[in-house]
Every structure is written in structure tokens, then in C-alpha cells.
PDB file of C-alpha atoms in Angstrom:
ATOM      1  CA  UNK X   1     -39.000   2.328  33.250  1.00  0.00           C
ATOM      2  CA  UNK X   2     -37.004   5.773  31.867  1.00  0.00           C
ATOM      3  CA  UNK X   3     -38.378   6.532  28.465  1.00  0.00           C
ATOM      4  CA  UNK X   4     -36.056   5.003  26.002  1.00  0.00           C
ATOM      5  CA  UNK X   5     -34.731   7.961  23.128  1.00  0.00           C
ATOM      6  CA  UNK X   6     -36.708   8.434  19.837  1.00  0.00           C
ATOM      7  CA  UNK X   7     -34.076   7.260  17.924  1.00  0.00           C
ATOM      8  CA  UNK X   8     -36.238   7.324  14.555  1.00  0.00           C
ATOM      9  CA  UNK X   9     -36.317  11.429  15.240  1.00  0.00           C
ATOM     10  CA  UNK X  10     -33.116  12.149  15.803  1.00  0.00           C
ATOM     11  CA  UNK X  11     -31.871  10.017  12.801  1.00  0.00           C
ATOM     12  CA  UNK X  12     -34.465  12.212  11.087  1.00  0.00           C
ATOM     13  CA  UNK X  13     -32.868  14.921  12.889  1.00  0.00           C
ATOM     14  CA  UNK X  14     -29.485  14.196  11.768  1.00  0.00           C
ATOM     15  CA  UNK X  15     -30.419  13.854   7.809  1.00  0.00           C
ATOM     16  CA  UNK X  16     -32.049  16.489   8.016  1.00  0.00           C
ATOM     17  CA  UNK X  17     -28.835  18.682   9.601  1.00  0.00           C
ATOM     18  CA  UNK X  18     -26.424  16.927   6.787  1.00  0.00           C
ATOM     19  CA  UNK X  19     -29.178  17.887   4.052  1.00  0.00           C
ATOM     20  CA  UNK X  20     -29.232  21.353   4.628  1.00  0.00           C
ATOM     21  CA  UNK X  21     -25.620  22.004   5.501  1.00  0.00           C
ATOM     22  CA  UNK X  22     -25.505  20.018   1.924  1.00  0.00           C
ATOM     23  CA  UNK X  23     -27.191  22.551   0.138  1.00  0.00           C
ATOM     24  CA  UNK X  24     -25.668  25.556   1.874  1.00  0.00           C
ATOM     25  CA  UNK X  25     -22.607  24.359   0.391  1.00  0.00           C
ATOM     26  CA  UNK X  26     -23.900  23.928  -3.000  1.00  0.00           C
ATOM     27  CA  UNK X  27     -25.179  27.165  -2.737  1.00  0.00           C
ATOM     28  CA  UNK X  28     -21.687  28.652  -2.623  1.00  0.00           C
ATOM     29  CA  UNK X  29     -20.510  26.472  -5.298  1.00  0.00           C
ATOM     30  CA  UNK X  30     -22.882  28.199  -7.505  1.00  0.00           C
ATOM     31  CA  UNK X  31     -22.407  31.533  -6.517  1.00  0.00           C
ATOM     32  CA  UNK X  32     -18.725  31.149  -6.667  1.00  0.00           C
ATOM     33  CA  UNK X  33     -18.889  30.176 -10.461  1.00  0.00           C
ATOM     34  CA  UNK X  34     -21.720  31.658 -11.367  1.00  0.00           C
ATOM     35  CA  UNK X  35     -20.024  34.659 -11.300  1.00  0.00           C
ATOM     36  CA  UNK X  36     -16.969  33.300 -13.317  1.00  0.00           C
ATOM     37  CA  UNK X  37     -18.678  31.378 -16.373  1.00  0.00           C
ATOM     38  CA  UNK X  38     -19.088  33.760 -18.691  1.00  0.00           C
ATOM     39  CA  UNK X  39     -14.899  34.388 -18.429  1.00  0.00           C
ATOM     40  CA  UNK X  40     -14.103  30.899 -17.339  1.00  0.00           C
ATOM     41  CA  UNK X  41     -12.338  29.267 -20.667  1.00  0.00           C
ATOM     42  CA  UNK X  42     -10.539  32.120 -20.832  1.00  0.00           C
ATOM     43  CA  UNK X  43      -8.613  32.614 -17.950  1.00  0.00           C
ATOM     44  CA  UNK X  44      -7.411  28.824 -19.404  1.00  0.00           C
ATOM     45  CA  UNK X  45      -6.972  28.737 -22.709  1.00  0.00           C
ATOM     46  CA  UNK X  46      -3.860  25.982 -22.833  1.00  0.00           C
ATOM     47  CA  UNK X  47      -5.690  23.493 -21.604  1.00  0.00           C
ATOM     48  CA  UNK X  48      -7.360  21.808 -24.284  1.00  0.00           C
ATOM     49  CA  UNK X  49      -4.325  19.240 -25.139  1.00  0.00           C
ATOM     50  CA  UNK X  50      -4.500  18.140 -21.909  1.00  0.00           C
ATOM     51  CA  UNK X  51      -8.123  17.285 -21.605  1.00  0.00           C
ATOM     52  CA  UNK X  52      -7.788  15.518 -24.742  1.00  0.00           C
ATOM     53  CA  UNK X  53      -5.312  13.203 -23.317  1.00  0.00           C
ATOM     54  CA  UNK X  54      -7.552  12.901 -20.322  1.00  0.00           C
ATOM     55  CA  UNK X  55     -10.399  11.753 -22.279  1.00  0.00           C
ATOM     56  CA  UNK X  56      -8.397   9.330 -24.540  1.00  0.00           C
ATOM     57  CA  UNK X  57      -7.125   7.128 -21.480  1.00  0.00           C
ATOM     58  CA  UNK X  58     -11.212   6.442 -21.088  1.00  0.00           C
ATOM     59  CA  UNK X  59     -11.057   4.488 -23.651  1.00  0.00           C
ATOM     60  CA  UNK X  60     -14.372   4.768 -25.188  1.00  0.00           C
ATOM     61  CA  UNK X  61     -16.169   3.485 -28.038  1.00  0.00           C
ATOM     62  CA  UNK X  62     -18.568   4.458 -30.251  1.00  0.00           C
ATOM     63  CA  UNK X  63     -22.057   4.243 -29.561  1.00  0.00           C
ATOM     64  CA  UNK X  64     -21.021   3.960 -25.380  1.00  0.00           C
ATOM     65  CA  UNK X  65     -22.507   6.445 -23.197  1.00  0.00           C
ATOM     66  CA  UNK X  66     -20.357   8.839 -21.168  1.00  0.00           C
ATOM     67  CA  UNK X  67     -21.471  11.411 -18.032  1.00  0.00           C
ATOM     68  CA  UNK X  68     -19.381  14.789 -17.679  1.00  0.00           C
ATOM     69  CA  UNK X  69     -19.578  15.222 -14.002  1.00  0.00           C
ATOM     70  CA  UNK X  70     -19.229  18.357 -13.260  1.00  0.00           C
ATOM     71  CA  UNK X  71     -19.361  19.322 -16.635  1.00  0.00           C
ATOM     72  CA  UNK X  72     -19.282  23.760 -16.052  1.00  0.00           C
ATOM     73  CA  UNK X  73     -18.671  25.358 -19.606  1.00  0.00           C
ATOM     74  CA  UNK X  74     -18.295  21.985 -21.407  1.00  0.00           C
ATOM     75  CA  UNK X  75     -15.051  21.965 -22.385  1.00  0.00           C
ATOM     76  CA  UNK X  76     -14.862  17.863 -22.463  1.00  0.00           C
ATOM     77  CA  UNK X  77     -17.958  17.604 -24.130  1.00  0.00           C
ATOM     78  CA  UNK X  78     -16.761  17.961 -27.609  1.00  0.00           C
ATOM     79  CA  UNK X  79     -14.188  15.217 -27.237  1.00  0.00           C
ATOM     80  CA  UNK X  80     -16.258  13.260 -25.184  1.00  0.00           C
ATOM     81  CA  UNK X  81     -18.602  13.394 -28.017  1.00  0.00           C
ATOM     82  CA  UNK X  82     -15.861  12.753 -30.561  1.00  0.00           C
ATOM     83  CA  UNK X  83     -15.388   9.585 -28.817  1.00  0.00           C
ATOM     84  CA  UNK X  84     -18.207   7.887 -28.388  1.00  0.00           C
ATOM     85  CA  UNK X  85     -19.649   9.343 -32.154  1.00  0.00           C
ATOM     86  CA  UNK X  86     -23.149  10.324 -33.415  1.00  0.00           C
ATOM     87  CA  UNK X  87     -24.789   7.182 -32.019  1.00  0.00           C
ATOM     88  CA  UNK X  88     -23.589   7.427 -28.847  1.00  0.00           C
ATOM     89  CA  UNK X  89     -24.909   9.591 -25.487  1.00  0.00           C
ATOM     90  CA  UNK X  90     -23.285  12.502 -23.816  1.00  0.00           C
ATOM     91  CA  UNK X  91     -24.518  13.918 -20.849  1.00  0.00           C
ATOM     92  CA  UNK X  92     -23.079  17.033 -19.055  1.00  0.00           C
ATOM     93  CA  UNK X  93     -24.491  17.663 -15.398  1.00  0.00           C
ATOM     94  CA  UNK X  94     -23.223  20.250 -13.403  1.00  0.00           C
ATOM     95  CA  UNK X  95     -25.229  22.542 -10.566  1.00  0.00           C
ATOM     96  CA  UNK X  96     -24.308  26.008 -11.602  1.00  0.00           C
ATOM     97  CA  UNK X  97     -27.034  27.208 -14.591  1.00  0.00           C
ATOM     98  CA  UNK X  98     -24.409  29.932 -15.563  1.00  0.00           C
ATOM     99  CA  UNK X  99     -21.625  27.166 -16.400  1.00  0.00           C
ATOM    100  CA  UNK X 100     -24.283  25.253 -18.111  1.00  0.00           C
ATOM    101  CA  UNK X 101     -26.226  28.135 -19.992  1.00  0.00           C
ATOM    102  CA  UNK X 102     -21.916  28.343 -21.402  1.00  0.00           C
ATOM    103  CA  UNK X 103     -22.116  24.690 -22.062  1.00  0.00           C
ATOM    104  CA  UNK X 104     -25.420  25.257 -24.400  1.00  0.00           C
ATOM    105  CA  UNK X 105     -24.278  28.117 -26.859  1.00  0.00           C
ATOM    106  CA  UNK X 106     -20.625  26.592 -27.232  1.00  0.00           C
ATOM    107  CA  UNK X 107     -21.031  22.883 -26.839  1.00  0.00           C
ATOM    108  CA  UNK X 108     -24.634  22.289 -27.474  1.00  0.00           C
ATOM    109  CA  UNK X 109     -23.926  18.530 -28.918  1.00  0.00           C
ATOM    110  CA  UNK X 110     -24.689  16.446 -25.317  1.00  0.00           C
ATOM    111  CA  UNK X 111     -27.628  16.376 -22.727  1.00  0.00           C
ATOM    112  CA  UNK X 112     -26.808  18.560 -20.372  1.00  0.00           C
ATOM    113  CA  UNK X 113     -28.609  18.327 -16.660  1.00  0.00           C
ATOM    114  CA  UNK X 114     -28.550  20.933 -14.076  1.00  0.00           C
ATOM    115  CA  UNK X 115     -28.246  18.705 -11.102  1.00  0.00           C
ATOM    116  CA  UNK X 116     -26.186  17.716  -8.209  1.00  0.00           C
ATOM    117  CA  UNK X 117     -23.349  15.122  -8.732  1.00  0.00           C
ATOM    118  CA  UNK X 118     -24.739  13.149  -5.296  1.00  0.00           C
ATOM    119  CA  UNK X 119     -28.277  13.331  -6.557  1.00  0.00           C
ATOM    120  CA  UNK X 120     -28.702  12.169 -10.414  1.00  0.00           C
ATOM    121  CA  UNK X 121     -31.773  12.051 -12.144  1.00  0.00           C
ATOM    122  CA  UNK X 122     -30.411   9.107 -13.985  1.00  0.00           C
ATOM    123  CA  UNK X 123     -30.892   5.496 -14.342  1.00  0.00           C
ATOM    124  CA  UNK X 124     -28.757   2.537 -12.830  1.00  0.00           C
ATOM    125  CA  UNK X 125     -25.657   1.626 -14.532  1.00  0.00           C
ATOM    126  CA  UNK X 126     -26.434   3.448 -17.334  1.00  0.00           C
ATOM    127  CA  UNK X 127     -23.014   4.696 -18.272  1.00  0.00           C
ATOM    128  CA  UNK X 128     -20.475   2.977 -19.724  1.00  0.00           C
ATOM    129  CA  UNK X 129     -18.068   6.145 -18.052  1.00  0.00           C
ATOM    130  CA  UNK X 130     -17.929   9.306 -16.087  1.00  0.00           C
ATOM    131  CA  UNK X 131     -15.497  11.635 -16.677  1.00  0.00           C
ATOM    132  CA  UNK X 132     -15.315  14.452 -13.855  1.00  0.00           C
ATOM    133  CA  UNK X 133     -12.352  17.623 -13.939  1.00  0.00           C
ATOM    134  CA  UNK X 134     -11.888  19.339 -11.039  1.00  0.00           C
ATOM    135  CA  UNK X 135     -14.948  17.632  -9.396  1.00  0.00           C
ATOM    136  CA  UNK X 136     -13.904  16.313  -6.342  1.00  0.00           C
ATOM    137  CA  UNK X 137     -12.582  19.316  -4.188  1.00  0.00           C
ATOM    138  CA  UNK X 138     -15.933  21.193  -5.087  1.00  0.00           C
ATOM    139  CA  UNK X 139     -17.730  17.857  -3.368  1.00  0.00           C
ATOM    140  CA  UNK X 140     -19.928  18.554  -0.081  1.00  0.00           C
ATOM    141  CA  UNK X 141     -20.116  14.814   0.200  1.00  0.00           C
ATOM    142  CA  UNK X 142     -17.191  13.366  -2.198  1.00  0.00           C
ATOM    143  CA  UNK X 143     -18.447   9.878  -0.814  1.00  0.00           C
ATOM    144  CA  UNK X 144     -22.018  10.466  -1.621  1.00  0.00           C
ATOM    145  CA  UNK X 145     -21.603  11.392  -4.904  1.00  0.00           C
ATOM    146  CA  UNK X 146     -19.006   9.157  -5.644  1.00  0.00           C
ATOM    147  CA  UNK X 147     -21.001   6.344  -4.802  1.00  0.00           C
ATOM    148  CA  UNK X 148     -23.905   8.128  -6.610  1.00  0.00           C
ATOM    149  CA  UNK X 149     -21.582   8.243  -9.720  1.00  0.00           C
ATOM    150  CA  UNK X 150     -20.956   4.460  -9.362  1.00  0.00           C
ATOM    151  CA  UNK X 151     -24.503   3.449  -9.016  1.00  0.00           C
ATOM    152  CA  UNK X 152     -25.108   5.244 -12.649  1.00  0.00           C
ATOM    153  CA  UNK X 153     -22.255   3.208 -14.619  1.00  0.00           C
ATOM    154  CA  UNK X 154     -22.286  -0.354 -15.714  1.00  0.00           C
ATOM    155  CA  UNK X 155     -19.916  -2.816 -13.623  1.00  0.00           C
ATOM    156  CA  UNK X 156     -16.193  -2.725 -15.824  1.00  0.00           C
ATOM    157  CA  UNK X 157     -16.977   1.399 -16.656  1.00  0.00           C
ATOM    158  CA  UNK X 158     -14.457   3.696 -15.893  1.00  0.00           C
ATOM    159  CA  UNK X 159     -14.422   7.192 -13.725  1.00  0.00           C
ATOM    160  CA  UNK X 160     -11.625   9.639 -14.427  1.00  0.00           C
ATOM    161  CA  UNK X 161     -10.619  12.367 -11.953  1.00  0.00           C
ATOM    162  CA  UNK X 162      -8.931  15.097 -13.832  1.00  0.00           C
ATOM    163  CA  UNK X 163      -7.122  18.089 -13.500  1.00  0.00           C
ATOM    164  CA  UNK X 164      -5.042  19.822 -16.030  1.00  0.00           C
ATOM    165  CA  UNK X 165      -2.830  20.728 -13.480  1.00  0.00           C
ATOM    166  CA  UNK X 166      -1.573  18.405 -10.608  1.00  0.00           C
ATOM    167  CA  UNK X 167      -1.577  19.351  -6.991  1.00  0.00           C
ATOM    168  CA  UNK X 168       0.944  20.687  -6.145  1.00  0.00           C
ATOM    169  CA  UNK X 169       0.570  23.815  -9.136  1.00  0.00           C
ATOM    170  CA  UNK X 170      -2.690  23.676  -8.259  1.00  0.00           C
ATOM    171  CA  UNK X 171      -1.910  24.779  -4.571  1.00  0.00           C
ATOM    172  CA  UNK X 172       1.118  27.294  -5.325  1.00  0.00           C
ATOM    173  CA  UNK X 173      -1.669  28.679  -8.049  1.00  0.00           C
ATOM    174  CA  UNK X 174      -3.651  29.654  -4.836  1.00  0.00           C
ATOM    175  CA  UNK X 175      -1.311  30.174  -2.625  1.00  0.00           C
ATOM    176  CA  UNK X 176      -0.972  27.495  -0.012  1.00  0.00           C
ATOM    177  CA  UNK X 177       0.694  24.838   0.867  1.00  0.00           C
ATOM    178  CA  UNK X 178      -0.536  21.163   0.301  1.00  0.00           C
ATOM    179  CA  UNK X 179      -2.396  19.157   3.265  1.00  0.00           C
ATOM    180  CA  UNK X 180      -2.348  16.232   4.085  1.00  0.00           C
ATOM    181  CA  UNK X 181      -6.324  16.047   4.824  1.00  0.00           C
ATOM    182  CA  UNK X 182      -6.430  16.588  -0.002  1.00  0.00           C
ATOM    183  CA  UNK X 183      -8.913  14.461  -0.783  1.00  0.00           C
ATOM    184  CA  UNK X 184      -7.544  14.054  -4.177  1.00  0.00           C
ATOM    185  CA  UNK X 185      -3.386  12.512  -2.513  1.00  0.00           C
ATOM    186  CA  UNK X 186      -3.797   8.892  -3.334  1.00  0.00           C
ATOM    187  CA  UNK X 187      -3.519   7.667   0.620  1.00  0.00           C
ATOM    188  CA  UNK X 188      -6.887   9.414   1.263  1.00  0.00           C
ATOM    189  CA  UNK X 189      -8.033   8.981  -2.373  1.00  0.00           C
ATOM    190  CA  UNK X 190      -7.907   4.796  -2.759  1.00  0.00           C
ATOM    191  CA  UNK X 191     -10.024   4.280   0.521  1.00  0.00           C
ATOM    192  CA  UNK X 192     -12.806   6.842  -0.597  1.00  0.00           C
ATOM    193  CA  UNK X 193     -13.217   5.218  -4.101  1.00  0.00           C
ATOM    194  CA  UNK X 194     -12.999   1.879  -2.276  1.00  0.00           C
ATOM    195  CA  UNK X 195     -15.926   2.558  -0.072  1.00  0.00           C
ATOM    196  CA  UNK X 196     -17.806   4.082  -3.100  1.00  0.00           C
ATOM    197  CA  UNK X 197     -17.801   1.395  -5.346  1.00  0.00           C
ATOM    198  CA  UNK X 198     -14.365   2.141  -7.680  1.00  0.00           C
ATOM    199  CA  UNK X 199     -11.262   0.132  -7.369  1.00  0.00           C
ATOM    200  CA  UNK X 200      -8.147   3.065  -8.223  1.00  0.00           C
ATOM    201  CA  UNK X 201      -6.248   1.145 -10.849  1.00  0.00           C
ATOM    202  CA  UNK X 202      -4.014   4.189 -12.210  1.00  0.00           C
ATOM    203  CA  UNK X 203      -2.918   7.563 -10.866  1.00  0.00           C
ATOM    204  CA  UNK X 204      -0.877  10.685 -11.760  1.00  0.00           C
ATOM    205  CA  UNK X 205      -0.091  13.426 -10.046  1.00  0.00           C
ATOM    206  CA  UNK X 206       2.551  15.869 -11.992  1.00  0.00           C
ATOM    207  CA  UNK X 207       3.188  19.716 -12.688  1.00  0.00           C
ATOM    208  CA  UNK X 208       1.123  19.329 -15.927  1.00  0.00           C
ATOM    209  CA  UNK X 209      -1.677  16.625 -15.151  1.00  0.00           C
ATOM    210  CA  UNK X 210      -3.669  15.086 -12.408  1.00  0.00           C
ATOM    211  CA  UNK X 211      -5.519  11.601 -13.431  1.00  0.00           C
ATOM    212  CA  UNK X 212      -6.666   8.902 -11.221  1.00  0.00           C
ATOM    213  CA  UNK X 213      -8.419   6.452 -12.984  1.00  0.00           C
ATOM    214  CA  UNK X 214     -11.173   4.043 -11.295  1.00  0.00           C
ATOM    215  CA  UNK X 215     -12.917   0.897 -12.188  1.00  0.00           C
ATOM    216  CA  UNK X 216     -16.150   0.271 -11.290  1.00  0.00           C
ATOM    217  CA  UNK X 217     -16.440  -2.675  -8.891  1.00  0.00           C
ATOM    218  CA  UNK X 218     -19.263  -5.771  -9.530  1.00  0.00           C
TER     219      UNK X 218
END
């Protein structure tokens, strides 16, 4: 009889190929801004209004416990914290230690992780929300980590995708035209959070804000 394949090895095979071409990407996420924290808030100094708004529609209560995914210089801490008040727990994660070492000397009130979005060194359903800005274009895996963020909050919690800009001025800001392969349009948007454990209950996409809120599903 012909040998039949090894198909434990080349699974192993496979991971292994999606792991490292994981990291390389990471890799250039932190070299990318790690050479732009120290300037970062600057270059954005408007903002602030509208990531207050963002937070806000999260809903949270004191003493609930809130995840910054993605957090870079920390600029949502302070309201997150605001929030959820002295009793409750704010944790800022991003994989960049120059947007976190930011994060420590200006918003040193939260837990802040160094650590990848799709790999969290944090306990099941833990969170009563996540809050993420600009996260999910910066994703090697958006799926992975996704579903990684919705195994860390509570059935009923609430993930917010935020941008103080929408897509549209996001993509004149750089220079090119929208796609239709942006993660972030709600066509390709609703499946992904589907598949990762959210159900999409709101979403805006306008010159001056991007929010889709999700609910975690169970």
C-alpha cells in the first residue's frame, strides 16, 4: 500500500508557517510606531472629544473592568478609568514598548501589558469590555484576536472599534482610495465579528467618527 501523508507534520508545518509570518508582521507593527510614540499625541491633538464620546457609548460602570486593546500612548485610559472609578480595573495592552513606555509617564493609572492582542495573558471572561482604536487594520490575524478578545470578556460585554476619523478621511489622509477587501466596511466587518464571538449591534462610519459596536455572544 502507498504510504499515506503525515498529516500531523504538515499541520505542524502549516502553524508553524502562519506563526512566524505572524510575528514578522508584528515585528513591523512595532518598528513602524516605535519610531512615532514619542510624537504620536501630537500629530493629533483634536481628538480627545471624540474618544470621549467613544468611550461613553460603552456604557460602563463603576467598579467593571475594561481592556484597551491596542492601547499605544494611552490616550483612552484616563476616561476609561474615569468610567469605571477607583475600584474598578483598567488594563492597556499593546505590542510596541515605545507606545507603552508613553502610556506609563502620562497615563500611569491602568495595568498596562506589553502583549499581542491574539495572545493575552489574561483570564476568561474577565472583562466586562474592550475598547480597541485603530486596532483592527494593524491585525495580522483580525479573526484570531478578535476571537481572543471575546474569550477575555464576560457574555453581554461590549467591544468598541474606534476611530476618530471614519474611512473614508482616513483613506484620503493617506492617499488612496477605499477597497472593498477594508476589513473595517460593515459587509466584511459583521461576518468577522460573527465568526469571533460578537454580534455587530451598532455602526458608524462618518467624516468625524468610526464606531462599530459588538456584543459578546453566550
Amino acid at each position: 500500500m502507498p504510504k499515506q501523508p503525515d498529516r500531523s507534520a504538515a499541520d505542524t508545518g502549516d502553524a508553524d508557517a502562519a506563526s512566524a509570518a505572524h510575528d514578522a508582521e508584528l515585528a513591523r507593527t512595532r518598528e513602524f510606531f516605535g519610531a512615532r510614540a514619542a510624537g504620536w499625541d501630537a500629530k493629533f491633538p483634536d481628538d480627545g472629544p471624540r474618544y470621549a464620546a467613544a468611550v461613553a457609548e460603552l456604557g460602563l460602570r463603576p467598579g467593571q473592568s475594561v481592556l484597551d486593546a491596542g492601547c499605544g500612548t494611552g490616550r483612552a485610559l484616563p476616561l476609561l478609568r474615569a468610567a469605571v472609578g477607583p475600584d474598578g480595573t483598567v488594563i492597556g495592552a499593546d505590542v510596541t514598548p515605545e507606545m507603552l513606555r508613553e502610556a506609563a509617564v502620562h497615563r500611569a493609572d491602568a495595568t498596562l501589558l506589553l502583549a499581542d492582542c491574539a495572545r493575552l495573558p489574561l483570564p476568561d471572561a474577565g472583562l466586562d469590555a474592550v475598547f480597541a482604536a485603530g486596532l483592527v487594520s494593524h491585525l495580522p490575524a483580525p479573526a484570531l484576536a478578535l476571537a481572543e478578545l471575546a474569550r477575555v470578556t464576560a457574555p453581554g460585554g461590549l467591544l468598541a472599534l474606534f476611530h476618530p476619523i471614519g474611512r473614508a478621511a482616513l483613506a484620503a489622509r493617506h492617499g488612496r482610495q477605499l477597497t472593498p477587501d477594508d476589513l473595517r466596511a460593515e459587509p466584511r466587518l459583521r461576518p468577522l465579528l460573527a465568526g469571533a464571538g460578537w454580534r455587530l449591534v451598532s455602526y458608524t462610519d462618518a467624516d468625524d467618527r468610526y464606531l462599530a459596536l459588538a456584543r459578546r455572544a453566550g
